[in-house]
XYZ file of C-alpha atoms in Angstrom:
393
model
C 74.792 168.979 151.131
C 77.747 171.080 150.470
C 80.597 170.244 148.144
C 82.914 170.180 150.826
C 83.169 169.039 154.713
C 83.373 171.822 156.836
C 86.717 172.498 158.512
C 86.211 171.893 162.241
C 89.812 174.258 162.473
C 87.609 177.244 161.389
C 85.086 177.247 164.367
C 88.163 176.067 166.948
C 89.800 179.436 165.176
C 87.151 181.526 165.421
C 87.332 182.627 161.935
C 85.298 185.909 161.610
C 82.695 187.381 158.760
C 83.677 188.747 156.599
C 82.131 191.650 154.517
C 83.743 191.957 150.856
C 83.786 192.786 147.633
C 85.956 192.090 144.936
C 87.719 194.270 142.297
C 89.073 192.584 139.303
C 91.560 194.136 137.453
C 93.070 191.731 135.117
C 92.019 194.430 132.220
C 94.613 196.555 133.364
C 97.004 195.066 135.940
C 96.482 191.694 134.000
C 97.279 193.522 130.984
C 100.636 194.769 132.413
C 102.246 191.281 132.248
C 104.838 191.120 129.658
C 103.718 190.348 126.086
C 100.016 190.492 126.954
C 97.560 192.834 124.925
C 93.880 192.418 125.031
C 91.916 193.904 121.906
C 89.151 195.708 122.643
C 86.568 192.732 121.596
C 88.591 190.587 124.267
C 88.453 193.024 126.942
C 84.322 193.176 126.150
C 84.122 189.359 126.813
C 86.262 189.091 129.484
C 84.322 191.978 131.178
C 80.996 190.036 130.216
C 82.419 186.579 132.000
C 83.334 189.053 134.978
C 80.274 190.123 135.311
C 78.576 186.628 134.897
C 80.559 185.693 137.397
C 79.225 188.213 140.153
C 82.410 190.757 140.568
C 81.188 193.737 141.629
C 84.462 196.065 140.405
C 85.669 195.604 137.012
C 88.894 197.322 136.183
C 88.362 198.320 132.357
C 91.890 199.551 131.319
C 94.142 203.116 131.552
C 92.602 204.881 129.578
C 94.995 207.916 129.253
C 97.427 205.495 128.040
C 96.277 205.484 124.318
C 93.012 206.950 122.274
C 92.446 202.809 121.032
C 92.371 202.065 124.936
C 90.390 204.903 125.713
C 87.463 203.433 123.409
C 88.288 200.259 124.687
C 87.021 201.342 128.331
C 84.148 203.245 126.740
C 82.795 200.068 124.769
C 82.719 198.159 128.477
C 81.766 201.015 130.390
C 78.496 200.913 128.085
C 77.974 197.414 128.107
C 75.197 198.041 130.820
C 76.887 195.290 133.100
C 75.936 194.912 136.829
C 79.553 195.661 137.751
C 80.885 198.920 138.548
C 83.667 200.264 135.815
C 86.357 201.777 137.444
C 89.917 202.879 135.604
C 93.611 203.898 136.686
C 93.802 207.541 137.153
C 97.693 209.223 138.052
C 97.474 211.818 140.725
C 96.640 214.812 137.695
C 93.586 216.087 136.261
C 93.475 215.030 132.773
C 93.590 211.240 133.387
C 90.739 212.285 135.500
C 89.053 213.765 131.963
C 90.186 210.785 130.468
C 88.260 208.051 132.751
C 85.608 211.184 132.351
C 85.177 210.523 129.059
C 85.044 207.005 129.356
C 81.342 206.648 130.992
C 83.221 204.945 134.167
C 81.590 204.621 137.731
C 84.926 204.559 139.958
C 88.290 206.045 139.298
C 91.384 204.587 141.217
C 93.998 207.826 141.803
C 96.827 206.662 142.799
C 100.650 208.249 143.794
C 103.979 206.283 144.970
C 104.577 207.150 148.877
C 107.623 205.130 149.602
C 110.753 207.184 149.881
C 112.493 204.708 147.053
C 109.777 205.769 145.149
C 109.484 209.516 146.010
C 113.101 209.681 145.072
C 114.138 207.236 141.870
C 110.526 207.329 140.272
C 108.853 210.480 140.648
C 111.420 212.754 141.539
C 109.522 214.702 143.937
C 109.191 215.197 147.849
C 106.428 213.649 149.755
C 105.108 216.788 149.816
C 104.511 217.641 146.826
C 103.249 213.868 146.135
C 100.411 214.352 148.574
C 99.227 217.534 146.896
C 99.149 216.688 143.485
C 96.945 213.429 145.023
C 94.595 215.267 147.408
C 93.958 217.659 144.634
C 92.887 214.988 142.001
C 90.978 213.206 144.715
C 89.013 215.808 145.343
C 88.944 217.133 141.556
C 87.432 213.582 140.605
C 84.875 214.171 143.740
C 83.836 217.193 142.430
C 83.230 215.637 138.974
C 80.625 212.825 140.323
C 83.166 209.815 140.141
C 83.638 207.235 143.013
C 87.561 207.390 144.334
C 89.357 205.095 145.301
C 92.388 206.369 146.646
C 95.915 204.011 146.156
C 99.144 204.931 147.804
C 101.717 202.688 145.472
C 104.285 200.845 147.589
C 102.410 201.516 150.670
C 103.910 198.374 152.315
C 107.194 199.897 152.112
C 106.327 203.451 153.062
C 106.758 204.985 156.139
C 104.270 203.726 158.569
C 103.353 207.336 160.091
C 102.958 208.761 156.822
C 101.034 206.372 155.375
C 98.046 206.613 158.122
C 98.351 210.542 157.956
C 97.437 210.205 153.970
C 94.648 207.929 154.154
C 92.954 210.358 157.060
C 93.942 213.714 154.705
C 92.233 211.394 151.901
C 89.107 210.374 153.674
C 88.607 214.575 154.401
C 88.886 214.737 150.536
C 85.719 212.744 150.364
C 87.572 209.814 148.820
C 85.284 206.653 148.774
C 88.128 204.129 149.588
C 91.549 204.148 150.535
C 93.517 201.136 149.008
C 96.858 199.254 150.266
C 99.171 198.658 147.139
C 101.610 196.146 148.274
C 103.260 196.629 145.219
C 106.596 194.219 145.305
C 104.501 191.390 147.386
C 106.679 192.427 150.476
C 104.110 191.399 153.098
C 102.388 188.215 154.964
C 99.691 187.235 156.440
C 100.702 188.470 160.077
C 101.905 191.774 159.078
C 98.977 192.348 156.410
C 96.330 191.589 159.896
C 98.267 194.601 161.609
C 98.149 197.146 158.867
C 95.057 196.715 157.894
C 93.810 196.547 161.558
C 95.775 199.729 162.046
C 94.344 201.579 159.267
C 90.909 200.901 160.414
C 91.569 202.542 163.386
C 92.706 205.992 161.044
C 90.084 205.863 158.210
C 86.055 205.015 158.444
C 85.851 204.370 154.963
C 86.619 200.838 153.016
C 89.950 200.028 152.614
C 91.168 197.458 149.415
C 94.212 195.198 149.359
C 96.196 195.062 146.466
C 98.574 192.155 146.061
C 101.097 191.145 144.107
C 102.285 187.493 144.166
C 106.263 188.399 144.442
C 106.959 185.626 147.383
C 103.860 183.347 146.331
C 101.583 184.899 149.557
C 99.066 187.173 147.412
C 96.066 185.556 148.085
C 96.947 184.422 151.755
C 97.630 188.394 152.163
C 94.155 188.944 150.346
C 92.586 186.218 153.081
C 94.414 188.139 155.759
C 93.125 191.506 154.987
C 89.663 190.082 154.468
C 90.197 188.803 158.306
C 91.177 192.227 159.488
C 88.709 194.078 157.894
C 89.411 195.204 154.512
C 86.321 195.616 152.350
C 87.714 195.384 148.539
C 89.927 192.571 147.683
C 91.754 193.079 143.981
C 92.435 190.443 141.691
C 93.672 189.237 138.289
C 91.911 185.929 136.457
C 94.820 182.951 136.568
C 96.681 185.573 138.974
C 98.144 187.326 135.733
C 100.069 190.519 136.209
C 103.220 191.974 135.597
C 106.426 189.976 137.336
C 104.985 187.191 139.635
C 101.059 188.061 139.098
C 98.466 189.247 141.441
C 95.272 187.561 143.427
C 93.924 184.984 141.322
C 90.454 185.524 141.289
C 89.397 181.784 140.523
C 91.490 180.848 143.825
C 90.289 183.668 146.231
C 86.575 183.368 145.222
C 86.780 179.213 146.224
C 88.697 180.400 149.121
C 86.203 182.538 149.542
C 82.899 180.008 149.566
C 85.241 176.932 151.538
C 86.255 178.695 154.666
C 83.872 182.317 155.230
C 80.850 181.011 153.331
C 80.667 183.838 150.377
C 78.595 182.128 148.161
C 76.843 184.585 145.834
C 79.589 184.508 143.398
C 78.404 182.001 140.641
C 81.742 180.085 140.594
C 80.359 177.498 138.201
C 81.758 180.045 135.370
C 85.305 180.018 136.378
C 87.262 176.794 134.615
C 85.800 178.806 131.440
C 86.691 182.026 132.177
C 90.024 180.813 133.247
C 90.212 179.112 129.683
C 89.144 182.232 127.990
C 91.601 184.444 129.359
C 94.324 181.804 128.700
C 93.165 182.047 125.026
C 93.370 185.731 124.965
C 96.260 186.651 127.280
C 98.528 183.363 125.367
C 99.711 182.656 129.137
C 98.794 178.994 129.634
C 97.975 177.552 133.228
C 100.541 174.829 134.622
C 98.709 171.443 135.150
C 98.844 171.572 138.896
C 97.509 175.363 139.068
C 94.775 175.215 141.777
C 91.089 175.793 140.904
C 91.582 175.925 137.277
C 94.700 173.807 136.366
C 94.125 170.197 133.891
C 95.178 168.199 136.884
C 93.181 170.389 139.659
C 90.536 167.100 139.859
C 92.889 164.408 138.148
C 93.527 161.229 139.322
C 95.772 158.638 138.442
C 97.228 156.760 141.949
C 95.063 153.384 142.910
C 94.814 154.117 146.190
C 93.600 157.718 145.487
C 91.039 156.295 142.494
C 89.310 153.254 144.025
C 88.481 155.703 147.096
C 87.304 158.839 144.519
C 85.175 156.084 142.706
C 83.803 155.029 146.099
C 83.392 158.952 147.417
C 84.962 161.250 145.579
C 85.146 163.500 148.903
C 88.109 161.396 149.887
C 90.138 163.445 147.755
C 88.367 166.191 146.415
C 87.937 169.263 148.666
C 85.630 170.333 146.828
C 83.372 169.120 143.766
C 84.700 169.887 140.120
C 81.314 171.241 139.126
C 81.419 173.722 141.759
C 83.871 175.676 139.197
C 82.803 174.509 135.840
C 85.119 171.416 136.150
C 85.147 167.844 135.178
C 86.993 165.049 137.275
C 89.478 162.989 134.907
C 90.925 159.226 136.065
C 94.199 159.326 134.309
C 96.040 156.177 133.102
C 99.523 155.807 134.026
C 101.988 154.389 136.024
C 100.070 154.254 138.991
C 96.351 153.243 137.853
C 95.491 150.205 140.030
C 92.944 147.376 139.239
C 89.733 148.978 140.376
C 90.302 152.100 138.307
C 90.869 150.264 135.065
C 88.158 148.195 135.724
C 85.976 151.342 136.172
C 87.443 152.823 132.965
C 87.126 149.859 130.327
C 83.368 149.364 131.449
C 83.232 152.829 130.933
C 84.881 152.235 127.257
C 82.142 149.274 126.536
C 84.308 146.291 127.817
C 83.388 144.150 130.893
C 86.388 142.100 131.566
C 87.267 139.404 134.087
C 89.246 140.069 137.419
C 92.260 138.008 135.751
C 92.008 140.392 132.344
C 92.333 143.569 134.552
C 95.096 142.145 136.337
C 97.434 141.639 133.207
C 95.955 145.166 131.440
C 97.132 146.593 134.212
C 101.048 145.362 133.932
C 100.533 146.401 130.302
C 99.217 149.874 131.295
C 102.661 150.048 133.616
C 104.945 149.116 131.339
C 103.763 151.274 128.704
C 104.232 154.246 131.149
C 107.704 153.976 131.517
C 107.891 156.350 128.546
C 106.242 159.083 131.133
C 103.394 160.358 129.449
C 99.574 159.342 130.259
C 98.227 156.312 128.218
C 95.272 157.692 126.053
C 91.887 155.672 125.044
C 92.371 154.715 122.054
C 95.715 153.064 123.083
C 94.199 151.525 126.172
C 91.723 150.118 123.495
C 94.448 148.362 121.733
C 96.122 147.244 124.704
C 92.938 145.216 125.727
C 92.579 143.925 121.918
C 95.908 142.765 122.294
C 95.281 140.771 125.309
C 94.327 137.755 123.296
C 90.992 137.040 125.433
C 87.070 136.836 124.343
C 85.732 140.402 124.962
C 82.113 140.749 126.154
C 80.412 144.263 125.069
C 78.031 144.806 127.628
C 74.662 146.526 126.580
C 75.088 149.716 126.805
């Protein structure tokens, strides 16, 4: 039986397959969040959880960017992992020599297309942006590496030019062509069309790259899944520089809940999650879907005596399904059946009337909004004044 009822919406929508693969790049795009820095030990286990967890792209690092990052890449590259090690490559040669040196499978070239770009960032024409590209596209062919070509702030470049540079990059032998959407300008609708649009230009795969700048990354990632796109990019906890990218733990539930991609072992994720917390220093909120404390935390009567019953009622999915635990909470709104479930749980068995006035306690204590813990929902019932029976246990 699956973890999860099936959403009659989906067959009413047609929802399509979908064929995809996923490219995680929180060792590099991750990286670029403010204040984060992953040692090269870190980026190893991280890359070994990756792996564990079934991605098939792993985005190691930049490695042009220092010598220290440069080993970095090599030590995963050589790990011997099941996933593919691809790196960031600018549209010239000798990052190409550096991801070279670096043992890598894939290298992603990438160039700016957007006039705004073109003009304030590069200072150069379009013209002489889509040579420099084409020409380390092909140089990176011609060296044995998979290509992924990326035009940067394709979302905002001109729409013309944009299908005219994937078809020049497909004749360059590139392996992919990839949509950078690189201020999270998009949505779902207009995502469907470019994508859809592209297809119709390039044979090859085409990846989605989102950023999280208006909260719609990963229903833009679910949208160009829909329309065709082959490599979907993410970051673990949606880390990234400004707003974040894909989170990986979100899309790859998304993933098994409404298309039925199951091979990912999403058992792994609450502790990869955890580990990249650890490493990265940004903690989750509480409420952060998937991985978040309160993602399977329940504190509301209603909601408890019906999770107790069948914890369907309010669980999409099951907690284990991601490495998860559920957690009854005691507050404010903890009703009678949930405390009763709790203090047998603790060793007590204690009379309808007893749970009735721990209950009132339990309230009144919560006025100082926090959670009431064990061991003080332990003194609470030693302070009722009644015989306690210990059951066996």
């Amino acid at each position: 039986m699956q973890d999860y009822s099936v959403n009659q919406f989906l067959e009413l929508a047609k929802t399509p397959k979908i064929e995809i693969e996923v490219c995680d790049v929180t060792l590099r795009d991750g990286e670029q969040m403010p204040g984060v820095v992953f040692r090269p030990d870190e980026k190893i286990d991280i890359a070994i959880k990756l792996d564990e967890v079934g991605v098939e792209i792993i985005e190691a690092g930049f490695p042009v960017v220092s010598e220290a990052e440069m080993r970095a890449v090599r030590d995963v590259s050589n790990l011997g992992l099941d996933s593919k090690i691809s790196v960031l490559s600018r549209s010239v040669p000798k990052d190409v020599d550096a991801a070279l040196a670096c043992d890598v499978d894939m290298v992603s070239v990438f160039i700016a297309t957007s006039d705004l770009h073109l003009k304030y960032k590069l200072h150069m024409t379009c013209e002489e942006a889509i040579k420099s590209a084409l020409e380390t596209v092909e140089y990176a062919k011609d060296h044995g590496l998979i290509v992924r070509f990326s035009a940067e702030d394709a979302t905002r470049t001109e729409f013309n030019l944009l299908k005219r540079l994937y078809k020049k990059a497909e004749e360059c032998r590139a392996d992919y062509v990839s949509i950078a959407d690189t201020v999270g300008i998009m949505n779902p609708r207009t995502v469907y069309f470019l994508v859809r649009e592209i297809k119709k230009v390039v044979k090859i795969p085409i990846c989605m790259h989102c950023h999280d700048d208006l909260g719609l990354a990963l229903a833009n990632t679910l949208a160009a899944a829909e329309a065709g796109a082959k490599q979907l990019h993410t970051t673990v906890n949606g880390i990234g520089e400004r707003s974040g990218n894909t989170p990986l733990e979100e899309l790859m539930v998304a993933l098994r809940v409404h298309y039925s991609v199951d091979r990912y072992d999403t058992t792994k994720l609450t502790d990869l999650s955890k580990l990249v917390q650890s490493y990265s220093g940004v903690m989750m909120p509480k409420n952060k879907a998937v991985v978040g404390d309160n993602a399977f935390a329940h504190e509301s009567g209603i909601h408890v005596a019906a999770v107790l019953e069948e914890p369907r009622t309010y669980e999409l999915y099951s907690p284990e399904m991601v490495g998860s635990a559920r957690r009854i909470i005691i507050g404010k709104h903890t009703g009678a059946r949930a405390l009763k479930y709790i203090t047998k749980k603790m060793g007590y068995d204690l009379k309808r009337d007893e749970i009735c006035l721990l209950a009132e306690r339990v309230k009144r204590c919560s006025e100082f909004k926090r959670p009431i813990s064990c061991d003080e929902l332990r003194k609470l019932i030693h302070d009722l004044d009644i015989e306690i029976v210990y059951p066996d246990l």
